[in-house]
mmCIF file of C-alpha atoms in Angstrom:
data_model
loop_
_atom_site.group_PDB
_atom_site.id
_atom_site.type_symbol
_atom_site.label_atom_id
_atom_site.label_comp_id
_atom_site.label_asym_id
_atom_site.label_seq_id
_atom_site.Cartn_x
_atom_site.Cartn_y
_atom_site.Cartn_z
ATOM 1 C CA UNK A 27 -32.115 1.031 -5.206
ATOM 2 C CA UNK A 28 -31.246 3.673 -7.079
ATOM 3 C CA UNK A 29 -33.768 7.058 -6.485
ATOM 4 C CA UNK A 30 -34.142 9.365 -9.409
ATOM 5 C CA UNK A 31 -34.950 13.300 -8.682
ATOM 6 C CA UNK A 32 -35.786 13.920 -12.509
ATOM 7 C CA UNK A 33 -37.939 12.793 -15.202
ATOM 8 C CA UNK A 34 -35.108 13.687 -17.228
ATOM 9 C CA UNK A 35 -32.448 12.011 -15.367
ATOM 10 C CA UNK A 36 -30.979 9.051 -17.582
ATOM 11 C CA UNK A 37 -32.660 9.734 -20.414
ATOM 12 C CA UNK A 38 -31.251 9.345 -24.076
ATOM 13 C CA UNK A 39 -30.963 12.512 -25.766
ATOM 14 C CA UNK A 40 -29.432 10.887 -28.452
ATOM 15 C CA UNK A 41 -32.623 9.294 -29.750
ATOM 16 C CA UNK A 42 -34.816 12.597 -28.450
ATOM 17 C CA UNK A 43 -32.913 14.621 -30.643
ATOM 18 C CA UNK A 44 -33.322 12.220 -33.531
ATOM 19 C CA UNK A 45 -36.955 12.094 -32.960
ATOM 20 C CA UNK A 46 -37.945 15.344 -32.975
ATOM 21 C CA UNK A 47 -35.441 16.245 -36.030
ATOM 22 C CA UNK A 48 -37.488 13.522 -37.841
ATOM 23 C CA UNK A 49 -40.636 14.857 -36.483
ATOM 24 C CA UNK A 50 -39.401 18.522 -37.821
ATOM 25 C CA UNK A 51 -38.543 17.054 -40.919
ATOM 26 C CA UNK A 52 -41.907 15.544 -41.301
ATOM 27 C CA UNK A 53 -44.181 18.500 -40.623
ATOM 28 C CA UNK A 54 -41.938 20.822 -42.889
ATOM 29 C CA UNK A 55 -42.610 18.395 -45.906
ATOM 30 C CA UNK A 56 -46.331 18.121 -45.013
ATOM 31 C CA UNK A 57 -45.876 21.603 -45.332
ATOM 32 C CA UNK A 58 -44.509 21.328 -48.602
ATOM 33 C CA UNK A 59 -46.604 18.978 -50.210
ATOM 34 C CA UNK A 60 -50.007 20.670 -48.864
ATOM 35 C CA UNK A 61 -49.397 24.053 -48.895
ATOM 36 C CA UNK A 62 -52.252 26.619 -50.323
ATOM 37 C CA UNK A 63 -51.978 30.454 -50.699
ATOM 38 C CA UNK A 64 -54.986 31.263 -48.928
ATOM 39 C CA UNK A 65 -54.350 29.089 -45.646
ATOM 40 C CA UNK A 66 -50.630 29.302 -44.482
ATOM 41 C CA UNK A 67 -50.920 29.384 -40.933
ATOM 42 C CA UNK A 68 -48.770 27.045 -39.328
ATOM 43 C CA UNK A 69 -52.286 26.085 -37.036
ATOM 44 C CA UNK A 70 -55.041 26.198 -39.771
ATOM 45 C CA UNK A 71 -57.153 23.233 -39.024
ATOM 46 C CA UNK A 72 -58.589 23.428 -42.337
ATOM 47 C CA UNK A 73 -54.792 22.269 -43.978
ATOM 48 C CA UNK A 74 -53.140 18.996 -43.118
ATOM 49 C CA UNK A 75 -50.364 20.528 -41.687
ATOM 50 C CA UNK A 76 -52.199 22.700 -39.240
ATOM 51 C CA UNK A 77 -53.540 19.563 -37.568
ATOM 52 C CA UNK A 78 -50.243 17.481 -37.684
ATOM 53 C CA UNK A 79 -48.911 20.589 -35.461
ATOM 54 C CA UNK A 80 -51.462 19.931 -33.226
ATOM 55 C CA UNK A 81 -50.825 16.197 -33.193
ATOM 56 C CA UNK A 82 -46.864 17.261 -32.607
ATOM 57 C CA UNK A 83 -48.341 19.716 -29.694
ATOM 58 C CA UNK A 84 -50.410 16.870 -27.747
ATOM 59 C CA UNK A 85 -47.513 14.457 -28.759
ATOM 60 C CA UNK A 86 -44.909 15.962 -26.548
ATOM 61 C CA UNK A 87 -48.159 15.619 -24.101
ATOM 62 C CA UNK A 88 -47.730 11.828 -24.369
ATOM 63 C CA UNK A 89 -44.566 11.957 -23.905
ATOM 64 C CA UNK A 90 -44.074 13.787 -20.328
ATOM 65 C CA UNK A 91 -46.641 11.531 -19.214
ATOM 66 C CA UNK A 92 -44.871 8.499 -20.703
ATOM 67 C CA UNK A 93 -42.238 9.956 -18.637
ATOM 68 C CA UNK A 94 -44.059 10.438 -15.492
ATOM 69 C CA UNK A 95 -44.945 6.975 -14.938
ATOM 70 C CA UNK A 96 -42.983 4.510 -12.996
ATOM 71 C CA UNK A 97 -41.124 2.303 -15.917
ATOM 72 C CA UNK A 98 -42.635 -0.823 -13.666
ATOM 73 C CA UNK A 99 -45.804 -0.320 -14.440
ATOM 74 C CA UNK A 100 -45.425 -1.150 -18.419
ATOM 75 C CA UNK A 101 -44.182 -4.522 -17.115
ATOM 76 C CA UNK A 102 -46.896 -5.100 -14.787
ATOM 77 C CA UNK A 103 -49.709 -4.256 -17.485
ATOM 78 C CA UNK A 104 -48.536 -5.291 -20.353
ATOM 79 C CA UNK A 105 -51.129 -8.271 -20.988
ATOM 80 C CA UNK A 106 -54.039 -5.736 -19.680
ATOM 81 C CA UNK A 107 -52.542 -3.429 -22.059
ATOM 82 C CA UNK A 108 -52.430 -6.061 -24.774
ATOM 83 C CA UNK A 109 -55.857 -7.117 -24.538
ATOM 84 C CA UNK A 110 -57.629 -3.559 -24.284
ATOM 85 C CA UNK A 111 -55.766 -2.790 -27.652
ATOM 86 C CA UNK A 112 -56.986 -6.100 -29.174
ATOM 87 C CA UNK A 113 -60.491 -5.018 -27.380
ATOM 88 C CA UNK A 114 -60.482 -2.256 -29.513
ATOM 89 C CA UNK A 115 -59.341 -3.934 -32.670
ATOM 90 C CA UNK A 116 -62.498 -6.070 -32.619
ATOM 91 C CA UNK A 117 -64.692 -2.623 -31.541
ATOM 92 C CA UNK A 118 -63.549 -1.077 -34.812
ATOM 93 C CA UNK A 119 -64.608 -3.960 -36.522
ATOM 94 C CA UNK A 120 -67.863 -3.426 -35.237
ATOM 95 C CA UNK A 121 -68.151 0.599 -34.752
ATOM 96 C CA UNK A 122 -65.518 1.319 -36.934
ATOM 97 C CA UNK A 123 -65.714 3.935 -40.063
ATOM 98 C CA UNK A 124 -64.363 3.203 -43.490
ATOM 99 C CA UNK A 125 -62.019 4.945 -45.130
ATOM 100 C CA UNK A 126 -60.388 3.600 -48.105
ATOM 101 C CA UNK A 127 -61.764 0.566 -48.035
ATOM 102 C CA UNK A 128 -60.807 -0.054 -44.509
ATOM 103 C CA UNK A 129 -62.439 0.366 -41.377
ATOM 104 C CA UNK A 130 -60.312 1.024 -39.653
ATOM 105 C CA UNK A 131 -61.177 4.370 -37.880
ATOM 106 C CA UNK A 132 -62.976 5.479 -35.132
ATOM 107 C CA UNK A 133 -64.529 8.202 -35.794
ATOM 108 C CA UNK A 134 -66.227 10.820 -33.563
ATOM 109 C CA UNK A 135 -67.128 14.021 -35.029
ATOM 110 C CA UNK A 136 -63.258 15.414 -37.030
ATOM 111 C CA UNK A 137 -61.340 13.421 -34.610
ATOM 112 C CA UNK A 138 -60.308 9.885 -36.227
ATOM 113 C CA UNK A 139 -58.442 7.264 -34.372
ATOM 114 C CA UNK A 140 -56.843 4.048 -35.936
ATOM 115 C CA UNK A 141 -56.264 1.586 -32.941
ATOM 116 C CA UNK A 142 -53.818 -0.411 -35.466
ATOM 117 C CA UNK A 143 -51.222 1.694 -34.665
ATOM 118 C CA UNK A 144 -51.435 1.421 -31.271
ATOM 119 C CA UNK A 145 -51.648 -2.052 -31.287
ATOM 120 C CA UNK A 146 -47.776 -2.479 -32.493
ATOM 121 C CA UNK A 147 -46.711 -1.430 -29.179
ATOM 122 C CA UNK A 148 -49.512 -3.063 -27.066
ATOM 123 C CA UNK A 149 -47.784 -6.403 -29.008
ATOM 124 C CA UNK A 150 -43.991 -5.339 -28.334
ATOM 125 C CA UNK A 151 -44.634 -5.355 -24.788
ATOM 126 C CA UNK A 152 -46.980 -8.501 -24.879
ATOM 127 C CA UNK A 153 -43.967 -10.332 -26.594
ATOM 128 C CA UNK A 154 -41.959 -9.057 -23.842
ATOM 129 C CA UNK A 155 -43.349 -9.939 -21.227
ATOM 130 C CA UNK A 156 -44.322 -13.251 -22.505
ATOM 131 C CA UNK A 157 -40.393 -13.883 -23.415
ATOM 132 C CA UNK A 158 -38.711 -11.992 -20.243
ATOM 133 C CA UNK A 159 -41.049 -14.795 -18.321
ATOM 134 C CA UNK A 160 -39.848 -18.213 -19.420
ATOM 135 C CA UNK A 161 -36.140 -19.541 -19.777
ATOM 136 C CA UNK A 162 -36.190 -18.420 -23.627
ATOM 137 C CA UNK A 163 -36.206 -21.642 -25.723
ATOM 138 C CA UNK A 164 -37.135 -21.844 -28.733
ATOM 139 C CA UNK A 165 -36.704 -25.278 -29.943
ATOM 140 C CA UNK A 166 -39.702 -26.141 -27.793
ATOM 141 C CA UNK A 167 -42.919 -25.844 -29.610
ATOM 142 C CA UNK A 168 -44.988 -24.634 -27.095
ATOM 143 C CA UNK A 169 -42.743 -21.453 -26.679
ATOM 144 C CA UNK A 170 -42.897 -20.756 -30.742
ATOM 145 C CA UNK A 171 -46.190 -21.222 -30.786
ATOM 146 C CA UNK A 172 -47.596 -18.946 -27.527
ATOM 147 C CA UNK A 173 -45.110 -15.857 -29.027
ATOM 148 C CA UNK A 174 -46.201 -16.367 -32.851
ATOM 149 C CA UNK A 175 -49.701 -16.687 -31.815
ATOM 150 C CA UNK A 176 -49.038 -13.179 -29.558
ATOM 151 C CA UNK A 177 -47.836 -11.834 -32.716
ATOM 152 C CA UNK A 178 -50.799 -13.522 -35.140
ATOM 153 C CA UNK A 179 -53.637 -12.368 -33.588
ATOM 154 C CA UNK A 180 -53.697 -8.709 -34.545
ATOM 155 C CA UNK A 181 -52.242 -9.937 -37.664
ATOM 156 C CA UNK A 182 -55.926 -11.795 -38.521
ATOM 157 C CA UNK A 183 -57.906 -8.803 -36.326
ATOM 158 C CA UNK A 184 -56.321 -5.879 -38.889
ATOM 159 C CA UNK A 185 -56.595 -8.178 -41.955
ATOM 160 C CA UNK A 186 -60.425 -8.500 -41.224
ATOM 161 C CA UNK A 187 -60.122 -4.495 -41.185
ATOM 162 C CA UNK A 188 -58.994 -5.072 -44.906
ATOM 163 C CA UNK A 189 -55.827 -3.462 -44.274
ATOM 164 C CA UNK A 190 -52.853 -5.476 -45.218
ATOM 165 C CA UNK A 191 -50.359 -2.979 -45.310
ATOM 166 C CA UNK A 192 -50.213 -2.137 -41.162
ATOM 167 C CA UNK A 193 -50.818 -6.052 -40.619
ATOM 168 C CA UNK A 194 -47.760 -7.089 -42.574
ATOM 169 C CA UNK A 195 -46.081 -4.754 -40.206
ATOM 170 C CA UNK A 196 -46.572 -6.714 -37.122
ATOM 171 C CA UNK A 197 -44.375 -9.705 -39.154
ATOM 172 C CA UNK A 198 -41.073 -7.620 -38.267
ATOM 173 C CA UNK A 199 -41.546 -8.447 -34.294
ATOM 174 C CA UNK A 200 -40.575 -12.387 -35.765
ATOM 175 C CA UNK A 201 -36.918 -11.146 -35.812
ATOM 176 C CA UNK A 202 -36.776 -10.274 -31.807
ATOM 177 C CA UNK A 203 -37.357 -13.817 -31.506
ATOM 178 C CA UNK A 204 -34.402 -14.408 -33.698
ATOM 179 C CA UNK A 205 -31.889 -12.268 -31.409
ATOM 180 C CA UNK A 206 -33.524 -14.038 -28.280
ATOM 181 C CA UNK A 207 -32.575 -17.961 -29.562
ATOM 182 C CA UNK A 208 -34.918 -18.739 -32.474
ATOM 183 C CA UNK A 209 -32.938 -20.455 -35.022
ATOM 184 C CA UNK A 210 -32.642 -19.244 -38.203
ATOM 185 C CA UNK A 211 -33.595 -21.921 -39.727
ATOM 186 C CA UNK A 212 -36.695 -20.503 -39.865
ATOM 187 C CA UNK A 213 -35.955 -17.295 -41.034
ATOM 188 C CA UNK A 214 -34.121 -19.225 -44.115
ATOM 189 C CA UNK A 215 -37.520 -20.991 -44.382
ATOM 190 C CA UNK A 216 -39.442 -17.608 -45.049
ATOM 191 C CA UNK A 217 -36.997 -16.469 -47.366
ATOM 192 C CA UNK A 218 -37.181 -19.300 -49.446
ATOM 193 C CA UNK A 219 -41.159 -19.132 -49.780
ATOM 194 C CA UNK A 220 -41.232 -15.441 -50.496
ATOM 195 C CA UNK A 221 -38.784 -16.499 -53.023
ATOM 196 C CA UNK A 222 -40.724 -19.449 -54.277
ATOM 197 C CA UNK A 223 -43.963 -17.212 -54.012
ATOM 198 C CA UNK A 224 -42.935 -14.515 -56.628
ATOM 199 C CA UNK A 225 -41.365 -17.099 -58.600
ATOM 200 C CA UNK A 226 -44.686 -18.744 -58.903
ATOM 201 C CA UNK A 227 -46.052 -15.516 -60.112
ATOM 202 C CA UNK A 228 -43.096 -14.983 -62.834
ATOM 203 C CA UNK A 229 -42.522 -19.279 -63.667
ATOM 204 C CA UNK A 230 -44.373 -21.657 -65.081
ATOM 205 C CA UNK A 231 -45.266 -24.011 -62.316
ATOM 206 C CA UNK A 232 -43.783 -27.020 -63.900
ATOM 207 C CA UNK A 233 -40.293 -25.683 -64.400
ATOM 208 C CA UNK A 234 -40.081 -24.528 -60.590
ATOM 209 C CA UNK A 235 -40.961 -28.337 -60.053
ATOM 210 C CA UNK A 236 -38.611 -29.540 -62.237
ATOM 211 C CA UNK A 237 -36.257 -27.541 -60.043
ATOM 212 C CA UNK A 238 -37.682 -28.627 -56.482
ATOM 213 C CA UNK A 239 -36.938 -32.585 -57.600
ATOM 214 C CA UNK A 240 -33.454 -31.635 -58.786
ATOM 215 C CA UNK A 241 -32.692 -29.969 -55.678
ATOM 216 C CA UNK A 242 -34.009 -33.175 -53.754
ATOM 217 C CA UNK A 243 -31.944 -35.309 -55.884
ATOM 218 C CA UNK A 244 -28.552 -33.469 -55.388
ATOM 219 C CA UNK A 245 -28.968 -32.742 -51.862
ATOM 220 C CA UNK A 246 -29.944 -37.002 -51.084
ATOM 221 C CA UNK A 247 -26.160 -37.231 -53.242
ATOM 222 C CA UNK A 248 -24.416 -35.389 -52.099
ATOM 223 C CA UNK A 249 -24.711 -35.166 -48.274
ATOM 224 C CA UNK A 250 -24.391 -38.943 -47.136
ATOM 225 C CA UNK A 251 -25.813 -38.360 -43.525
ATOM 226 C CA UNK A 252 -29.283 -36.790 -44.508
ATOM 227 C CA UNK A 253 -29.714 -40.408 -47.122
ATOM 228 C CA UNK A 254 -31.375 -41.936 -43.696
ATOM 229 C CA UNK A 255 -33.633 -39.106 -43.405
ATOM 230 C CA UNK A 256 -35.116 -39.219 -47.114
ATOM 231 C CA UNK A 257 -38.776 -39.169 -45.309
ATOM 232 C CA UNK A 258 -37.764 -35.714 -44.603
ATOM 233 C CA UNK A 259 -36.111 -34.997 -47.808
ATOM 234 C CA UNK A 260 -39.194 -36.296 -49.770
ATOM 235 C CA UNK A 261 -41.822 -34.164 -47.245
ATOM 236 C CA UNK A 262 -40.203 -30.883 -47.921
ATOM 237 C CA UNK A 263 -40.072 -31.332 -51.607
ATOM 238 C CA UNK A 264 -44.097 -32.159 -50.802
ATOM 239 C CA UNK A 265 -44.761 -29.143 -49.182
ATOM 240 C CA UNK A 266 -42.694 -26.807 -51.070
ATOM 241 C CA UNK A 267 -44.734 -27.695 -54.229
ATOM 242 C CA UNK A 268 -47.618 -27.207 -52.228
ATOM 243 C CA UNK A 269 -46.992 -24.132 -51.343
ATOM 244 C CA UNK A 270 -46.155 -23.235 -54.922
ATOM 245 C CA UNK A 271 -49.264 -24.741 -56.591
ATOM 246 C CA UNK A 272 -51.395 -23.116 -53.688
ATOM 247 C CA UNK A 273 -49.775 -19.202 -54.781
ATOM 248 C CA UNK A 274 -52.774 -18.535 -57.128
ATOM 249 C CA UNK A 275 -55.339 -19.718 -55.162
ATOM 250 C CA UNK A 276 -53.883 -17.404 -52.408
ATOM 251 C CA UNK A 277 -53.043 -14.930 -55.038
ATOM 252 C CA UNK A 278 -56.992 -14.099 -56.550
ATOM 253 C CA UNK A 279 -59.019 -15.068 -53.333
ATOM 254 C CA UNK A 280 -56.518 -13.225 -50.133
ATOM 255 C CA UNK A 281 -55.182 -10.119 -51.633
ATOM 256 C CA UNK A 282 -57.931 -6.953 -52.681
ATOM 257 C CA UNK A 283 -57.923 -6.302 -56.652
ATOM 258 C CA UNK A 284 -55.619 -3.197 -55.975
ATOM 259 C CA UNK A 285 -53.134 -5.326 -54.451
ATOM 260 C CA UNK A 286 -52.678 -7.724 -57.121
ATOM 261 C CA UNK A 287 -52.163 -4.775 -59.809
ATOM 262 C CA UNK A 288 -49.920 -3.026 -57.245
ATOM 263 C CA UNK A 289 -47.915 -6.339 -57.385
ATOM 264 C CA UNK A 290 -47.704 -7.567 -60.763
ATOM 265 C CA UNK A 291 -46.922 -3.960 -61.878
ATOM 266 C CA UNK A 292 -43.859 -4.090 -59.344
ATOM 267 C CA UNK A 293 -42.751 -7.746 -60.899
ATOM 268 C CA UNK A 294 -43.481 -6.295 -64.478
ATOM 269 C CA UNK A 295 -46.340 -8.439 -65.171
ATOM 270 C CA UNK A 296 -48.332 -5.628 -66.510
ATOM 271 C CA UNK A 297 -47.815 -2.195 -67.525
ATOM 272 C CA UNK A 298 -49.778 0.115 -65.777
ATOM 273 C CA UNK A 299 -49.262 3.554 -65.517
ATOM 274 C CA UNK A 300 -52.193 5.164 -65.323
ATOM 275 C CA UNK A 301 -53.780 2.700 -62.557
ATOM 276 C CA UNK A 302 -52.065 0.412 -60.674
ATOM 277 C CA UNK A 303 -48.341 1.925 -61.339
ATOM 278 C CA UNK A 304 -49.528 5.508 -61.617
ATOM 279 C CA UNK A 305 -48.293 6.033 -57.701
ATOM 280 C CA UNK A 306 -45.390 4.790 -57.977
ATOM 281 C CA UNK A 307 -44.320 6.634 -61.989
ATOM 282 C CA UNK A 308 -45.116 9.641 -60.124
ATOM 283 C CA UNK A 309 -43.025 8.623 -57.556
ATOM 284 C CA UNK A 310 -39.857 8.506 -59.304
ATOM 285 C CA UNK A 311 -40.508 11.413 -61.757
ATOM 286 C CA UNK A 312 -40.811 13.572 -58.316
ATOM 287 C CA UNK A 313 -37.910 12.136 -56.824
ATOM 288 C CA UNK A 314 -35.514 11.789 -59.833
ATOM 289 C CA UNK A 315 -36.317 15.517 -60.941
ATOM 290 C CA UNK A 316 -35.246 16.670 -57.473
ATOM 291 C CA UNK A 317 -31.753 15.968 -58.495
ATOM 292 C CA UNK A 318 -28.608 16.349 -56.468
ATOM 293 C CA UNK A 319 -29.726 19.034 -54.114
ATOM 294 C CA UNK A 320 -33.214 19.506 -55.169
ATOM 295 C CA UNK A 321 -35.703 22.290 -56.369
ATOM 296 C CA UNK A 322 -35.708 24.118 -52.944
ATOM 297 C CA UNK A 323 -39.065 24.507 -50.272
ATOM 298 C CA UNK A 324 -42.184 24.594 -52.156
ATOM 299 C CA UNK A 325 -40.924 24.901 -55.224
ATOM 300 C CA UNK A 326 -41.380 21.358 -56.575
ATOM 301 C CA UNK A 327 -43.617 21.073 -59.374
ATOM 302 C CA UNK A 328 -44.774 17.561 -58.616
ATOM 303 C CA UNK A 329 -45.823 18.114 -54.908
ATOM 304 C CA UNK A 330 -47.079 21.854 -56.297
ATOM 305 C CA UNK A 331 -49.646 20.516 -58.797
ATOM 306 C CA UNK A 332 -50.611 17.598 -57.126
ATOM 307 C CA UNK A 333 -49.304 14.834 -59.157
ATOM 308 C CA UNK A 334 -48.613 11.934 -56.242
ATOM 309 C CA UNK A 335 -51.554 11.045 -54.575
ATOM 310 C CA UNK A 336 -51.382 10.441 -50.658
ATOM 311 C CA UNK A 337 -48.280 12.729 -51.141
ATOM 312 C CA UNK A 338 -48.410 13.580 -47.359
ATOM 313 C CA UNK A 339 -48.856 10.442 -45.899
ATOM 314 C CA UNK A 340 -47.413 7.407 -47.837
ATOM 315 C CA UNK A 341 -45.493 9.249 -50.439
ATOM 316 C CA UNK A 342 -44.253 11.708 -48.692
ATOM 317 C CA UNK A 343 -40.655 10.861 -49.184
ATOM 318 C CA UNK A 344 -41.226 12.180 -53.082
ATOM 319 C CA UNK A 345 -41.823 15.892 -51.460
ATOM 320 C CA UNK A 346 -38.320 15.220 -49.361
ATOM 321 C CA UNK A 347 -36.499 13.782 -52.867
ATOM 322 C CA UNK A 348 -38.004 16.699 -54.994
ATOM 323 C CA UNK A 349 -37.541 19.779 -53.438
ATOM 324 C CA UNK A 350 -34.358 18.728 -51.125
ATOM 325 C CA UNK A 351 -33.068 16.177 -53.591
ATOM 326 C CA UNK A 352 -30.175 13.690 -53.079
ATOM 327 C CA UNK A 353 -28.643 15.633 -50.305
ATOM 328 C CA UNK A 354 -32.023 16.136 -48.030
ATOM 329 C CA UNK A 355 -33.312 12.818 -48.908
ATOM 330 C CA UNK A 356 -29.562 11.221 -47.735
ATOM 331 C CA UNK A 357 -29.880 13.114 -44.648
ATOM 332 C CA UNK A 358 -33.358 11.643 -43.758
ATOM 333 C CA UNK A 359 -31.679 7.808 -44.412
ATOM 334 C CA UNK A 360 -29.299 8.611 -42.550
ATOM 335 C CA UNK A 361 -31.267 9.968 -39.651
ATOM 336 C CA UNK A 362 -33.247 6.571 -39.819
ATOM 337 C CA UNK A 363 -30.245 4.653 -39.668
ATOM 338 C CA UNK A 364 -29.045 6.224 -36.680
ATOM 339 C CA UNK A 365 -31.949 5.704 -34.922
ATOM 340 C CA UNK A 366 -32.142 1.978 -35.688
ATOM 341 C CA UNK A 367 -28.378 1.760 -34.528
ATOM 342 C CA UNK A 368 -29.083 3.521 -31.657
ATOM 343 C CA UNK A 369 -31.445 1.783 -30.641
ATOM 344 C CA UNK A 370 -30.074 -1.529 -30.899
ATOM 345 C CA UNK A 371 -27.137 -0.130 -28.751
ATOM 346 C CA UNK A 372 -29.823 0.498 -26.078
ATOM 347 C CA UNK A 373 -31.492 -2.432 -25.942
ATOM 348 C CA UNK A 374 -28.286 -4.498 -25.485
ATOM 349 C CA UNK A 375 -26.889 -1.961 -22.225
ATOM 350 C CA UNK A 376 -30.445 -3.189 -20.610
ATOM 351 C CA UNK A 377 -30.338 -5.855 -17.420
ATOM 352 C CA UNK A 378 -33.731 -6.001 -17.497
ATOM 353 C CA UNK A 379 -34.565 -8.725 -20.325
ATOM 354 C CA UNK A 380 -37.982 -7.199 -20.693
ATOM 355 C CA UNK A 381 -36.533 -3.801 -22.400
ATOM 356 C CA UNK A 382 -33.783 -5.616 -24.338
ATOM 357 C CA UNK A 383 -37.173 -7.422 -26.261
ATOM 358 C CA UNK A 384 -39.157 -4.994 -26.373
ATOM 359 C CA UNK A 385 -36.095 -2.719 -27.229
ATOM 360 C CA UNK A 386 -35.563 -4.619 -30.249
ATOM 361 C CA UNK A 387 -39.361 -4.773 -31.010
ATOM 362 C CA UNK A 388 -39.490 -1.544 -31.121
ATOM 363 C CA UNK A 389 -36.308 -1.563 -33.390
ATOM 364 C CA UNK A 390 -37.792 -3.971 -35.602
ATOM 365 C CA UNK A 391 -41.144 -2.350 -36.447
ATOM 366 C CA UNK A 392 -39.499 0.941 -37.408
ATOM 367 C CA UNK A 393 -37.351 -0.776 -39.592
ATOM 368 C CA UNK A 394 -40.029 -2.442 -41.142
ATOM 369 C CA UNK A 395 -41.933 0.656 -41.584
ATOM 370 C CA UNK A 396 -38.917 2.569 -42.806
ATOM 371 C CA UNK A 397 -37.924 0.146 -45.276
ATOM 372 C CA UNK A 398 -40.869 -0.509 -47.176
ATOM 373 C CA UNK A 399 -42.106 2.895 -47.089
ATOM 374 C CA UNK A 400 -39.144 4.349 -49.045
ATOM 375 C CA UNK A 401 -39.069 0.842 -50.930
ATOM 376 C CA UNK A 402 -42.129 1.668 -52.375
ATOM 377 C CA UNK A 403 -41.960 4.724 -53.325
ATOM 378 C CA UNK A 404 -38.725 4.179 -55.100
ATOM 379 C CA UNK A 405 -40.699 0.759 -57.415
ATOM 380 C CA UNK A 406 -38.679 -1.841 -54.843
ATOM 381 C CA UNK A 407 -41.454 -2.749 -52.776
ATOM 382 C CA UNK A 408 -45.587 -3.430 -54.172
ATOM 383 C CA UNK A 409 -47.356 -0.301 -52.395
ATOM 384 C CA UNK A 410 -48.997 -1.446 -49.498
ATOM 385 C CA UNK A 411 -49.845 1.873 -47.645
ATOM 386 C CA UNK A 412 -47.839 2.087 -44.054
ATOM 387 C CA UNK A 413 -46.880 5.518 -43.236
ATOM 388 C CA UNK A 414 -42.985 6.992 -43.030
ATOM 389 C CA UNK A 415 -42.626 7.177 -38.931
ATOM 390 C CA UNK A 416 -42.844 10.249 -37.880
ATOM 391 C CA UNK A 417 -42.219 11.921 -40.867
ATOM 392 C CA UNK A 418 -45.880 10.925 -42.630
ATOM 393 C CA UNK A 419 -48.776 13.063 -41.838
ATOM 394 C CA UNK A 420 -51.217 11.255 -39.143
ATOM 395 C CA UNK A 421 -52.292 11.834 -36.018
ATOM 396 C CA UNK A 422 -52.744 7.827 -35.056
ATOM 397 C CA UNK A 423 -49.224 7.199 -36.679
ATOM 398 C CA UNK A 424 -47.758 9.777 -34.873
ATOM 399 C CA UNK A 425 -49.035 9.459 -31.725
ATOM 400 C CA UNK A 426 -48.664 5.605 -32.127
ATOM 401 C CA UNK A 427 -44.727 6.056 -33.434
ATOM 402 C CA UNK A 428 -44.079 8.120 -30.236
ATOM 403 C CA UNK A 429 -45.725 5.519 -27.633
ATOM 404 C CA UNK A 430 -43.939 3.468 -29.316
ATOM 405 C CA UNK A 431 -40.446 5.058 -28.509
ATOM 406 C CA UNK A 432 -40.577 6.674 -25.738
ATOM 407 C CA UNK A 433 -42.025 3.705 -23.559
ATOM 408 C CA UNK A 434 -38.687 2.226 -24.536
ATOM 409 C CA UNK A 435 -36.753 5.433 -23.588
ATOM 410 C CA UNK A 436 -38.581 5.419 -20.026
ATOM 411 C CA UNK A 437 -37.455 1.723 -19.987
ATOM 412 C CA UNK A 438 -33.684 2.778 -20.268
ATOM 413 C CA UNK A 439 -33.608 5.513 -18.598
ATOM 414 C CA UNK A 440 -34.923 3.188 -15.746
ATOM 415 C CA UNK A 441 -32.244 0.238 -16.488
ATOM 416 C CA UNK A 442 -30.524 1.015 -13.389
ATOM 417 C CA UNK A 443 -33.466 0.055 -11.399
ATOM 418 C CA UNK A 444 -35.071 -2.515 -13.394
ATOM 419 C CA UNK A 445 -34.058 -6.291 -13.485
#
């Protein structure tokens, strides 16, 4: 076993540099989105940029704490951490404070904490622990059920908090299972289910049913080997049909009213630029008005006059687009893509299966946040209320993403010691 003389030995400085750049860009844009001439101090706790600076400084403490702890701590206590955080998710349902319709926060005085942000790293740890301790064989139903259960538990607990956006993030961890050997057939089935869901909202269901019958008949006619499995073909047809006809019930009874409106606006079923579509409409105006090089720092009119709600949190990318233009937006996207690519490279060089699986978990969660957040600000995805990692305002968010990332960097720095 190799002995290290410093907690920074073998640390990946490329990833740390990207992290620091994104955090700095985030703080600058939070300052721009919340700027008040009467409160210009970066430490003014009455303003979000002052609070965010405090969260940034405390994140440095968290980073040092993670780097000091032995890397084996996270492998040894993965299940303990997972159970404790699931306990926090249950606790917030009983004792939490409701904010914006979601009962997702613990509140102590002016300090608030959102446990769902920490559930991401805890779930990634538990999933890595499970997969690393079995001979991964996702052809076995038991392996798929257990892995799915680890992911499904926080989804259910967060849905009970009425925070659908945060719950959906955990679905990204399914990507880890494909890297570890689960058949791509399941991913294909998932994509087909999404397509059928959207079609059921846009097209007459009996037309979809006719198309399904045609495709079932085509498969039966074209592939002679499958004719002996006509029961399977019929079963798939019946499941797909049932799924299509259940969409209306799920849409009306599971989703919140504002979520249904946002999906309808995105799909063009409704036009409501003064209501459900207002945020995205104003967001597009802000980003488009930035042009190639932007209006300049603190010069964004959409930003300055608060036309876009939640501009320092979910819609922070609007500020980037308006004040820094295409150039600034491109830089942010390149930094994120660079970070994701770097994480995949680091994950692939791990000697420990636990570290590799966890690394892919980190990359999957960050990718989901990055893609969906920017997608919803430009109208490609419905608004589900999730932050842009390291950039959006929020203490729980910044702490959660920092812990998620640096636990992996700790594992990577100790890769020569871990098996």
